[in-house]
Amino acid sequence: MAGDYWLTPICAYCERGDPGFWAEPVNALSNAAFLIAAGLAAWRLRRAGTADAPALLLSALVAVVGVGSFLFHTLAVRWSLLADVIPIALFIYAYFLLAMRRYFDLGIGAALAATVAFAAVNVGLEPVLNGLTGRSTDALTNGSIGYAPAILALAGVAAGLLAPQGCSLAPARHEAGRALLAIAALFTVSLAFRTLDRAVCPVWPLGTHALWHLLNAGVLYGLIAVAARYRRRRS
């Protein structure tokens, strides 16, 4: 039955040893990092004294990410998995759209087209890799392969901002580009901890997924801070 399907337990992480609500206390409580990141981002935007609705909406979305992830790491059923992954996906695509608009001054149509293309690559990557390797990349990477396009896109945006520019905005672009490259590096480290979670289980029963939460909260905060600072410098 459909109801039974959505209530099917999921045991995806090293820390979870049973289907109980507090079977992943470290993974669950580490989601507080997202709430802290959201609060700090909103406070920083308010303190700047300039209206930046897109950045403020992204801050709210970071809080939703934390709540959704908490639900998944406590309830651990199929519907709570959606509460975990959908807000993350929304943040990725929303930030990509903002990057196209804010960093590269694309019109809304071109920015939306680029975002749709990015989403298509993101969705299609895993099936293509599965076909090429004949193995489940999701199983090999503990579900982390879906974030690879986000890292590549972030590095690509940074490279575009660092490209030589003969205009007064070049310093602001280069500053943002360097910051985004650093964030991409942090994102890579955080994704490594997500990938290694089950592999380290025999020697570290808590796993490493909580480190993914902590570092990824820093990634999301950093992305919002860079976008807001770039807008202020342009103004």
CSV table of C-alpha atoms in Angstrom, one decimal:
chain,number,residue,atom,x,y,z
A,1,MET,CA,0.0,0.0,0.0
A,2,ALA,CA,1.1,3.6,-0.6
A,3,GLY,CA,0.9,4.5,3.0
A,4,ASP,CA,3.2,1.6,4.0
A,5,TYR,CA,5.7,2.6,1.3
A,6,TRP,CA,6.1,6.1,2.7
A,7,LEU,CA,6.6,4.7,6.2
A,8,THR,CA,9.2,2.2,5.2
A,9,PRO,CA,12.3,2.6,7.5
A,10,ILE,CA,15.6,3.7,6.0
A,11,CYS,CA,18.9,2.7,7.5
A,12,ALA,CA,21.4,4.7,5.5
A,13,TYR,CA,24.0,5.9,7.9
A,14,CYS,CA,26.6,4.3,10.2
A,15,GLU,CA,25.2,5.8,13.4
A,16,ARG,CA,21.7,4.2,13.0
A,17,GLY,CA,21.5,0.8,14.5
A,18,ASP,CA,17.7,0.5,14.9
A,19,PRO,CA,14.6,2.3,13.6
A,20,GLY,CA,14.1,4.3,16.8
A,21,PHE,CA,13.6,8.1,16.9
A,22,TRP,CA,16.9,8.8,18.7
A,23,ALA,CA,19.0,6.1,16.9
A,24,GLU,CA,21.1,8.9,15.3
A,25,PRO,CA,21.5,11.5,18.0
A,26,VAL,CA,24.7,13.0,16.7
A,27,ASN,CA,23.5,13.2,13.1
A,28,ALA,CA,20.2,14.6,14.3
A,29,LEU,CA,21.5,17.2,16.7
A,30,SER,CA,24.3,18.4,14.3
A,31,ASN,CA,21.5,19.8,12.1
A,32,ALA,CA,21.5,22.7,14.6
A,33,ALA,CA,24.4,24.0,12.6
A,34,PHE,CA,22.0,24.8,9.7
A,35,LEU,CA,19.8,26.8,12.0
A,36,ILE,CA,22.8,28.7,13.4
A,37,ALA,CA,24.0,29.4,9.8
A,38,ALA,CA,20.5,30.6,8.8
A,39,GLY,CA,20.3,32.9,11.9
A,40,LEU,CA,23.8,34.3,11.3
A,41,ALA,CA,23.1,34.9,7.6
A,42,ALA,CA,19.9,36.7,8.4
A,43,TRP,CA,21.5,38.8,11.2
A,44,ARG,CA,24.4,39.7,8.8
A,45,LEU,CA,21.9,40.8,6.1
A,46,ARG,CA,19.9,42.9,8.6
A,47,ARG,CA,23.1,44.5,10.1
A,48,ALA,CA,24.2,45.5,6.6
A,49,GLY,CA,21.1,47.7,6.4
A,50,THR,CA,20.4,46.9,2.7
A,51,ALA,CA,17.4,45.0,1.4
A,52,ASP,CA,18.4,41.7,-0.3
A,53,ALA,CA,15.3,39.6,-0.6
A,54,PRO,CA,17.0,36.7,-2.6
A,55,ALA,CA,19.7,36.3,0.1
A,56,LEU,CA,17.2,36.5,2.9
A,57,LEU,CA,15.1,33.8,1.2
A,58,LEU,CA,18.2,31.6,0.9
A,59,SER,CA,18.8,32.1,4.6
A,60,ALA,CA,15.3,30.9,5.4
A,61,LEU,CA,15.8,27.9,3.1
A,62,VAL,CA,18.9,27.0,5.0
A,63,ALA,CA,16.7,26.8,8.2
A,64,VAL,CA,14.3,24.5,6.2
A,65,VAL,CA,17.3,22.3,5.2
A,66,GLY,CA,18.1,21.9,8.9
A,67,VAL,CA,14.6,21.0,9.9
A,68,GLY,CA,14.2,18.6,7.0
A,69,SER,CA,17.5,16.8,7.7
A,70,PHE,CA,16.5,16.6,11.4
A,71,LEU,CA,13.3,14.9,10.5
A,72,PHE,CA,15.1,12.4,8.3
A,73,HIS,CA,17.7,11.5,10.9
A,74,THR,CA,15.1,11.0,13.6
A,75,LEU,CA,12.1,9.5,11.8
A,76,ALA,CA,14.2,7.8,9.0
A,77,VAL,CA,11.3,6.8,6.7
A,78,ARG,CA,10.7,7.5,3.0
A,79,TRP,CA,8.6,10.6,3.4
A,80,SER,CA,11.2,12.2,5.7
A,81,LEU,CA,13.9,11.5,3.1
A,82,LEU,CA,12.0,13.9,0.8
A,83,ALA,CA,11.9,16.5,3.6
A,84,ASP,CA,15.7,16.1,3.6
A,85,VAL,CA,16.6,16.2,0.0
A,86,ILE,CA,14.1,18.6,-1.5
A,87,PRO,CA,15.2,21.7,0.5
A,88,ILE,CA,18.8,21.0,-0.4
A,89,ALA,CA,18.0,20.7,-4.1
A,90,LEU,CA,15.9,23.9,-3.9
A,91,PHE,CA,18.9,25.8,-2.3
A,92,ILE,CA,21.3,24.5,-5.0
A,93,TYR,CA,19.1,25.5,-7.9
A,94,ALA,CA,18.0,28.8,-6.3
A,95,TYR,CA,21.6,29.8,-5.7
A,96,PHE,CA,22.6,28.8,-9.2
A,97,LEU,CA,19.9,31.0,-10.6
A,98,LEU,CA,21.0,33.9,-8.4
A,99,ALA,CA,24.6,33.4,-9.5
A,100,MET,CA,23.6,33.6,-13.1
A,101,ARG,CA,21.6,36.8,-12.4
A,102,ARG,CA,23.9,38.5,-9.9
A,103,TYR,CA,27.4,37.5,-10.9
A,104,PHE,CA,27.0,37.3,-14.7
A,105,ASP,CA,24.1,39.7,-15.3
A,106,LEU,CA,22.0,37.3,-17.3
A,107,GLY,CA,18.4,38.1,-18.1
A,108,ILE,CA,15.8,36.1,-16.3
A,109,GLY,CA,15.1,34.0,-19.4
A,110,ALA,CA,18.8,33.1,-19.9
A,111,ALA,CA,19.3,32.5,-16.2
A,112,LEU,CA,16.3,30.2,-16.0
A,113,ALA,CA,17.5,28.3,-19.1
A,114,ALA,CA,21.0,27.8,-17.6
A,115,THR,CA,19.4,26.6,-14.4
A,116,VAL,CA,17.2,24.1,-16.2
A,117,ALA,CA,20.2,22.8,-18.1
A,118,PHE,CA,22.2,22.5,-14.8
A,119,ALA,CA,19.3,20.6,-13.3
A,120,ALA,CA,19.1,18.2,-16.3
A,121,VAL,CA,22.9,17.5,-15.9
A,122,ASN,CA,22.4,16.9,-12.2
A,123,VAL,CA,19.5,14.5,-12.7
A,124,GLY,CA,21.1,12.7,-15.6
A,125,LEU,CA,24.6,12.2,-14.2
A,126,GLU,CA,23.9,9.2,-12.0
A,127,PRO,CA,22.1,7.1,-14.7
A,128,VAL,CA,24.8,7.8,-17.2
A,129,LEU,CA,27.6,6.8,-14.8
A,130,ASN,CA,25.6,3.7,-13.8
A,131,GLY,CA,25.4,2.8,-17.5
A,132,LEU,CA,29.1,3.4,-18.1
A,133,THR,CA,30.4,1.5,-15.1
A,134,GLY,CA,27.7,-1.2,-14.9
A,135,ARG,CA,27.6,-0.5,-11.1
A,136,SER,CA,25.5,1.6,-8.8
A,137,THR,CA,27.4,4.8,-8.2
A,138,ASP,CA,24.9,5.7,-5.5
A,139,ALA,CA,26.0,2.6,-3.5
A,140,LEU,CA,29.6,3.3,-4.2
A,141,THR,CA,29.5,6.9,-3.0
A,142,ASN,CA,26.9,6.5,-0.3
A,143,GLY,CA,24.6,8.8,-2.3
A,144,SER,CA,27.1,11.6,-2.7
A,145,ILE,CA,27.5,11.5,-6.5
A,146,GLY,CA,24.4,13.7,-6.9
A,147,TYR,CA,26.3,16.6,-5.3
A,148,ALA,CA,29.3,16.4,-7.8
A,149,PRO,CA,27.6,18.7,-10.4
A,150,ALA,CA,27.0,21.3,-7.6
A,151,ILE,CA,30.7,21.4,-6.8
A,152,LEU,CA,31.7,21.6,-10.5
A,153,ALA,CA,29.1,24.4,-11.0
A,154,LEU,CA,30.4,26.3,-8.0
A,155,ALA,CA,34.0,26.0,-9.3
A,156,GLY,CA,32.8,27.0,-12.8
A,157,VAL,CA,31.1,30.2,-11.4
A,158,ALA,CA,34.3,31.0,-9.5
A,159,ALA,CA,36.4,30.6,-12.6
A,160,GLY,CA,34.1,32.8,-14.6
A,161,LEU,CA,34.4,35.5,-11.9
A,162,LEU,CA,38.2,35.2,-11.9
A,163,ALA,CA,38.5,35.6,-15.6
A,164,PRO,CA,40.2,38.8,-16.7
A,165,GLN,CA,37.8,41.8,-16.8
A,166,GLY,CA,38.6,45.3,-18.1
A,167,CYS,CA,35.9,47.0,-16.0
A,168,SER,CA,35.5,48.7,-12.6
A,169,LEU,CA,33.7,45.6,-11.2
A,170,ALA,CA,36.8,43.4,-11.7
A,171,PRO,CA,38.0,43.7,-8.0
A,172,ALA,CA,34.5,42.7,-6.7
A,173,ARG,CA,34.3,39.9,-9.2
A,174,HIS,CA,37.8,38.6,-8.3
A,175,GLU,CA,37.0,38.8,-4.6
A,176,ALA,CA,33.8,36.8,-5.0
A,177,GLY,CA,35.6,34.3,-7.3
A,178,ARG,CA,38.3,33.6,-4.8
A,179,ALA,CA,35.8,33.2,-2.0
A,180,LEU,CA,33.7,30.8,-4.0
A,181,LEU,CA,36.7,28.7,-4.8
A,182,ALA,CA,37.5,28.4,-1.1
A,183,ILE,CA,33.8,27.4,-0.5
A,184,ALA,CA,34.0,24.8,-3.3
A,185,ALA,CA,37.1,23.3,-1.5
A,186,LEU,CA,35.2,23.2,1.8
A,187,PHE,CA,32.2,21.7,0.0
A,188,THR,CA,34.5,19.0,-1.4
A,189,VAL,CA,35.9,18.2,2.1
A,190,SER,CA,32.4,18.0,3.6
A,191,LEU,CA,31.2,15.7,0.7
A,192,ALA,CA,34.2,13.4,1.5
A,193,PHE,CA,33.0,13.0,5.0
A,194,ARG,CA,29.5,12.2,3.7
A,195,THR,CA,30.9,9.6,1.4
A,196,LEU,CA,33.1,7.9,4.0
A,197,ASP,CA,30.4,7.6,6.6
A,198,ARG,CA,29.7,3.9,6.2
A,199,ALA,CA,33.2,3.0,5.3
A,200,VAL,CA,34.6,4.1,8.6
A,201,CYS,CA,31.8,2.3,10.6
A,202,PRO,CA,34.0,-0.6,11.7
A,203,VAL,CA,36.5,1.7,13.4
A,204,TRP,CA,34.2,4.7,14.2
A,205,PRO,CA,30.6,3.7,15.1
A,206,LEU,CA,29.3,7.2,15.0
A,207,GLY,CA,30.4,7.6,11.3
A,208,THR,CA,31.3,10.9,9.7
A,209,HIS,CA,27.9,12.1,8.5
A,210,ALA,CA,27.6,14.7,11.2
A,211,LEU,CA,30.8,16.4,9.9
A,212,TRP,CA,29.0,16.7,6.6
A,213,HIS,CA,26.2,18.7,8.4
A,214,LEU,CA,28.7,20.9,10.2
A,215,LEU,CA,30.8,21.8,7.3
A,216,ASN,CA,28.0,22.0,4.8
A,217,ALA,CA,26.3,24.5,7.1
A,218,GLY,CA,29.4,26.6,6.7
A,219,VAL,CA,29.2,26.2,3.0
A,220,LEU,CA,25.7,27.5,2.8
A,221,TYR,CA,26.4,30.4,5.1
A,222,GLY,CA,29.5,31.3,3.0
A,223,LEU,CA,27.5,31.2,-0.3
A,224,ILE,CA,24.9,33.6,1.0
A,225,ALA,CA,27.6,35.9,2.5
A,226,VAL,CA,29.5,36.1,-0.8
A,227,ALA,CA,26.3,36.9,-2.8
A,228,ALA,CA,25.3,39.6,-0.4
A,229,ARG,CA,28.7,41.2,-0.2
A,230,TYR,CA,29.0,41.2,-4.0
A,231,ARG,CA,25.7,43.0,-4.3
A,232,ARG,CA,26.8,45.6,-1.8
A,233,ARG,CA,30.1,46.2,-3.5
A,234,ARG,CA,28.4,46.6,-6.8
A,235,SER,CA,26.0,49.1,-5.3
